[in-house]
Short mmCIF file of C-alpha atoms in Angstrom, two decimals:
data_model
loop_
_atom_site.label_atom_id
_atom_site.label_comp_id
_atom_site.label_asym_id
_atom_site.label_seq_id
_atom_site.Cartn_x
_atom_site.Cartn_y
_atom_site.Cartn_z
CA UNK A 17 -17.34 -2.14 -7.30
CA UNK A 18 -20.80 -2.43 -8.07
CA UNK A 19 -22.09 -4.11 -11.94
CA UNK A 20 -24.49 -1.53 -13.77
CA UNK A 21 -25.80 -2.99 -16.93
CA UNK A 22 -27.03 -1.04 -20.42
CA UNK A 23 -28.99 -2.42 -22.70
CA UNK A 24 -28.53 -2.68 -25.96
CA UNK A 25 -24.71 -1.71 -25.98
CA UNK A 26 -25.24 -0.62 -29.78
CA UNK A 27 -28.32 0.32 -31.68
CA UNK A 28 -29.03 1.59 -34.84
CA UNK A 29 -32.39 2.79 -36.21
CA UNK A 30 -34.64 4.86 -38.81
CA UNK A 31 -35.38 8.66 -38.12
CA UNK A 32 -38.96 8.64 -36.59
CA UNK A 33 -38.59 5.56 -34.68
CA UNK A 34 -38.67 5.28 -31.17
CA UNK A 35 -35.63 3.64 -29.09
CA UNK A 36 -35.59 2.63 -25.56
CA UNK A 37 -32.59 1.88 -23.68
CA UNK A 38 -32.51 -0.03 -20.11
CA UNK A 39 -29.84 0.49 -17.26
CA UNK A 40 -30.01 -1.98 -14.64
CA UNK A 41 -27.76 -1.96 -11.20
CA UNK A 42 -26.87 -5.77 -11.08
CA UNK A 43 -26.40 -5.98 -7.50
CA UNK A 44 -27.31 -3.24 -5.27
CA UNK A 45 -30.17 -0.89 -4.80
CA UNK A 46 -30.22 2.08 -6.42
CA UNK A 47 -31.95 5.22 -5.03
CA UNK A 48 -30.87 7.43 -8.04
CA UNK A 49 -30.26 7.04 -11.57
CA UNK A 50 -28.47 9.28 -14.07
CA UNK A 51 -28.63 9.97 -17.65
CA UNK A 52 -25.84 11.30 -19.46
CA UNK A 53 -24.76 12.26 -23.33
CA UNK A 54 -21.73 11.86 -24.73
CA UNK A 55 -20.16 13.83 -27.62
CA UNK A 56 -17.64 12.83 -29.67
CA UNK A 57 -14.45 14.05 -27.48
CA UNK A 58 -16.52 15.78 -24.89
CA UNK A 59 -17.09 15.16 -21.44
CA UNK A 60 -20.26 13.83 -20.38
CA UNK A 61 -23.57 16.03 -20.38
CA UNK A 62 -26.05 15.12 -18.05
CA UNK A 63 -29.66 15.00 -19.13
CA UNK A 64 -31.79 14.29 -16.07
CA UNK A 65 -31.77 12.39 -12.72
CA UNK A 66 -34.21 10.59 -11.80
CA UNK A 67 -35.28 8.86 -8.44
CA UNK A 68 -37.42 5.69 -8.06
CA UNK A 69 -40.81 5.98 -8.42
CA UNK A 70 -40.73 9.93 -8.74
CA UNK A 71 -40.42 11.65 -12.31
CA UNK A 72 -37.53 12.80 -13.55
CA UNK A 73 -35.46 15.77 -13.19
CA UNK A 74 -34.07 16.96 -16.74
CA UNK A 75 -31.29 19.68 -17.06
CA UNK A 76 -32.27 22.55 -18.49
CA UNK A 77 -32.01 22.70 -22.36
CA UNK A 78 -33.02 18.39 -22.69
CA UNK A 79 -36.51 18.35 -23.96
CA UNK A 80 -38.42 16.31 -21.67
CA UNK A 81 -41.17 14.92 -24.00
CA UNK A 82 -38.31 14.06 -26.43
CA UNK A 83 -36.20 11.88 -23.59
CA UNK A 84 -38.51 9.71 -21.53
CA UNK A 85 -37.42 8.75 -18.48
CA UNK A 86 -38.95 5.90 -16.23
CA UNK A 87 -37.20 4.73 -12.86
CA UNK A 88 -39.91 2.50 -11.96
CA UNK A 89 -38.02 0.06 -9.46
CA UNK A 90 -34.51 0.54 -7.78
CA UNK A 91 -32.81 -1.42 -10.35
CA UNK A 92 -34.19 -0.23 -13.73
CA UNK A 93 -34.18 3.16 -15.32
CA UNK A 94 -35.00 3.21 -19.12
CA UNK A 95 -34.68 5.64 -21.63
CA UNK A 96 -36.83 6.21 -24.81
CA UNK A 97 -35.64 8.48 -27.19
CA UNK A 98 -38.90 9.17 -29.02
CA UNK A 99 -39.19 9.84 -32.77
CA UNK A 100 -35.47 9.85 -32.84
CA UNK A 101 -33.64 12.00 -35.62
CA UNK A 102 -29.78 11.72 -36.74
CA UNK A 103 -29.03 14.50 -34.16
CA UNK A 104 -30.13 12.23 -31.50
CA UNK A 105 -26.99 10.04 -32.23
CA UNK A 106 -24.45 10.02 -29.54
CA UNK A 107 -23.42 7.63 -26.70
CA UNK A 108 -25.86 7.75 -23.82
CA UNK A 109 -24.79 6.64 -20.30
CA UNK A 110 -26.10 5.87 -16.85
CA UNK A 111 -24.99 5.93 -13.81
CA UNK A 112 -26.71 4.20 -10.44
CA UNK A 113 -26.34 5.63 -7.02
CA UNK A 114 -27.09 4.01 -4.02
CA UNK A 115 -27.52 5.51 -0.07
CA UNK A 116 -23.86 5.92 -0.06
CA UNK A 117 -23.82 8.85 -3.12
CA UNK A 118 -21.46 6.68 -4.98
CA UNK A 119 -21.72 6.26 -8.62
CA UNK A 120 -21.43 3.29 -10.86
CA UNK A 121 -21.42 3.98 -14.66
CA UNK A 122 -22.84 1.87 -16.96
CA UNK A 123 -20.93 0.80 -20.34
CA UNK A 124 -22.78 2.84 -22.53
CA UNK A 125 -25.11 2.54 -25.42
CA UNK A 126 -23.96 3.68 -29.08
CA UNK A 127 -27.21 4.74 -30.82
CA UNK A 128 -27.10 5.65 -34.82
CA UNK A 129 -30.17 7.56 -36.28
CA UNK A 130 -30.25 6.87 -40.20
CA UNK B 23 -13.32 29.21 -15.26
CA UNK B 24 -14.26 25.51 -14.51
CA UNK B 25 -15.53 24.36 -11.58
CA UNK B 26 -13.10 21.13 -12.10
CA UNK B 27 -9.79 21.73 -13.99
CA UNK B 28 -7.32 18.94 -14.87
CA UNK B 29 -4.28 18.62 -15.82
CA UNK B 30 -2.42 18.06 -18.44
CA UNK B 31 -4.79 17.80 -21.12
CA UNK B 32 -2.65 14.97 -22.79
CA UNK B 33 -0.02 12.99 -21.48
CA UNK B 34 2.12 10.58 -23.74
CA UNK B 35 4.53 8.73 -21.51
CA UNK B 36 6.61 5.67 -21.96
CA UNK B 37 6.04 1.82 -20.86
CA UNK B 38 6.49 1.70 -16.98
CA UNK B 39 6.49 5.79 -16.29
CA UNK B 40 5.17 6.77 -13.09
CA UNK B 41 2.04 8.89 -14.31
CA UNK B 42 0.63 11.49 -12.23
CA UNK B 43 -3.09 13.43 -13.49
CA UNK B 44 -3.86 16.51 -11.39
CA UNK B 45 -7.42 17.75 -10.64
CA UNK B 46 -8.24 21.21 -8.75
CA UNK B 47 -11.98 22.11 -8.18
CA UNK B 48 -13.54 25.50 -6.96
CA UNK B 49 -16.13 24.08 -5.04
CA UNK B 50 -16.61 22.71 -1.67
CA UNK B 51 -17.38 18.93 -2.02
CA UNK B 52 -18.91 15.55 -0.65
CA UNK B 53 -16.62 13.33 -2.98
CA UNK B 54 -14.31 13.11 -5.23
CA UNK B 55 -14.32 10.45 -8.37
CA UNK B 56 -11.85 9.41 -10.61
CA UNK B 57 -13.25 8.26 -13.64
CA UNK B 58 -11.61 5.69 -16.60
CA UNK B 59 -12.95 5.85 -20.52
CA UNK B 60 -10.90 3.90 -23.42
CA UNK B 61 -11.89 5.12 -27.00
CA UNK B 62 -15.18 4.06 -27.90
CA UNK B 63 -15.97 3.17 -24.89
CA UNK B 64 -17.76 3.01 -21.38
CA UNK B 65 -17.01 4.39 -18.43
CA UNK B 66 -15.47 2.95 -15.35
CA UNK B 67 -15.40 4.20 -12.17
CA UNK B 68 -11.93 4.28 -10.60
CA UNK B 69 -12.25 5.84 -7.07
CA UNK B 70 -14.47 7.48 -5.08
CA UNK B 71 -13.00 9.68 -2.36
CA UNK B 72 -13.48 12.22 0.16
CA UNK B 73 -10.47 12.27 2.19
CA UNK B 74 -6.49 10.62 2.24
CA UNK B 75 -5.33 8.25 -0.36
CA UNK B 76 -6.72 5.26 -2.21
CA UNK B 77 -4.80 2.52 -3.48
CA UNK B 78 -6.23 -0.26 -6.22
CA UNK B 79 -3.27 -2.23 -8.01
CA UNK B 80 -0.91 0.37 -9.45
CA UNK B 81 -3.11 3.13 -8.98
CA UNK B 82 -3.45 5.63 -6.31
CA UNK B 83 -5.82 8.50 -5.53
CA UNK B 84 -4.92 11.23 -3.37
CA UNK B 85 -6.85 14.29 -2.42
CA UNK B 86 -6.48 17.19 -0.18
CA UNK B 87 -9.54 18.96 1.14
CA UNK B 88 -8.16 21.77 2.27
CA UNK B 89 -5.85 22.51 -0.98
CA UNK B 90 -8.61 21.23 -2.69
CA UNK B 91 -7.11 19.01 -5.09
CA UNK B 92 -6.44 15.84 -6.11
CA UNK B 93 -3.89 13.54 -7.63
CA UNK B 94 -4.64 10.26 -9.62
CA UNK B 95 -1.05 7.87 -10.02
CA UNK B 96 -0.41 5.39 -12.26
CA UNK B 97 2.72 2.95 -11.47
CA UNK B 98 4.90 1.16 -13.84
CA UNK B 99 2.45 2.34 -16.38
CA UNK B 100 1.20 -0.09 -19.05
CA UNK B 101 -0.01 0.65 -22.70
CA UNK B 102 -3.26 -0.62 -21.64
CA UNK B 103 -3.62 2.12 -19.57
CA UNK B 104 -3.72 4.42 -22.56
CA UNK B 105 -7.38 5.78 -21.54
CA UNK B 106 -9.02 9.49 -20.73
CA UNK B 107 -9.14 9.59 -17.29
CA UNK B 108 -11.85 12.28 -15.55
CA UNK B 109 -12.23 13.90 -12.63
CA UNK B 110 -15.65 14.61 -11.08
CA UNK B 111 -16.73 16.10 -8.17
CA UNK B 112 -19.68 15.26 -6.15
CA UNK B 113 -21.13 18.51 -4.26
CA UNK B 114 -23.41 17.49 -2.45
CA UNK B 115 -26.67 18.91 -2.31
CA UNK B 116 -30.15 16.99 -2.89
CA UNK B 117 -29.67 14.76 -5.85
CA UNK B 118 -25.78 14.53 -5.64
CA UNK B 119 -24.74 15.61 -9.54
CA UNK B 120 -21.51 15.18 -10.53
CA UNK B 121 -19.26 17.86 -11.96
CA UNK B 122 -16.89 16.46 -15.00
CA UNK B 123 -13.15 17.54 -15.41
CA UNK B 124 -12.51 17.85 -19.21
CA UNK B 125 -10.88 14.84 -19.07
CA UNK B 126 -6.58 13.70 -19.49
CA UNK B 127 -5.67 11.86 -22.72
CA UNK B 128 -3.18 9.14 -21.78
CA UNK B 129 -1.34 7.50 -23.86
CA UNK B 130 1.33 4.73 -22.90
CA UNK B 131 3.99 3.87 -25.58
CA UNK B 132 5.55 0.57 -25.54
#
């Protein structure tokens, strides 16, 4: 299947600090990016979706201002968590989509708010 | 209720069980994905399906539109398949979200 890449796999950082993270689809175009939250022993929680070149669509309840979202070609979506606090620490995952509405899943990114 | 229920929860099985994980969703649907996590980490997609059967090494995804369910199977199953394994359902619509199962714990004994 199709390679979707995160970067940085782990990050830690202070509270207040702003962190981005970059998902990149390696080898195909994609039309639609996801963003998703992970819980310890949870399923995933999606945040937003975002197309290329539009903004964002966030799920209701994920604080826009707090998660910014860019999609600004079809093979990089970023994420900046913005003055992040401990309760921003989770596992955040992407996922690319291309015309055929199949999903690739990136390998995640383990952030740590101190 | 769930839109996507799977099950068993957990499933400990021994080294080279046949393993069968059983999803049932409520909704009508586009696609089907099975989905692979090991502890700690990231996800991997598995299959992708909207109709028959799937087959990738020694595992097989089934589904049945009608009934609609499917069936993920694991042959000759290996400790390193000890993973969660998710269901999610694609319904359509204009941005194509996926739906998450709760997830099946596997775990493969030697």
């Amino acid at each position: 299947g199709a390679v979707v890449s995160q970067h940085p796999s782990r990050v830690i950082c202070k509270s207040g600090t702003s962190v981005k993270i970059e998902c990149r689809s390696l080898d195909f175009q994609a039309t639609t990016m996801f963003w998703y939250r992970q819980f310890p022993k949870k399923s995933l929680m999606l945040m937003a979706t975002s197309n290329e070149g539009s903004k964002a669509t966030y799920e209701q309840g994920v604080e826009k201002d707090k998660f910014l979202i860019n999609h600004a070609s079809l093979t990089l979506s970023t994420l900046t968590v913005t003055s992040a606090h401990p309760e921003d620490s989770s596992f955040y995952i992407c996922s690319a989509s291309g015309l055929a509405h199949e999903q690739y899943f990136g390998p995640g990114t383990r952030l740590t708010v101190t | 209720k769930n839109e996507v229920e799977q099950s068993p929860q957990n499933l400990t099985a021994q080294e080279g069980e046949f393993i069968t994980i059983n999803c049932s969703y409520s909704v009508g649907i586009s696609a089907l994905h099975w989905l692979q996590q090991h502890p700690g980490g990231g996800i991997v997609s598995l299959f992708m399906l909207s109709s028959g059967k799937k087959k990738h090494g020694r595992l097989i995804a089934t589904i049945n539109i009608q009934e609609k369910h499917s069936s993920l199977h694991i042959t000759a199953s290996h400790p390193r398949d000890s993973a969660v394994y998710i269901c999610a359902v694609n319904s359509g619509g204009s941005n194509y979200k996926l739906t998450f199962g709760k997830g099946t714990l596997l775990t493969v004994n030697p």
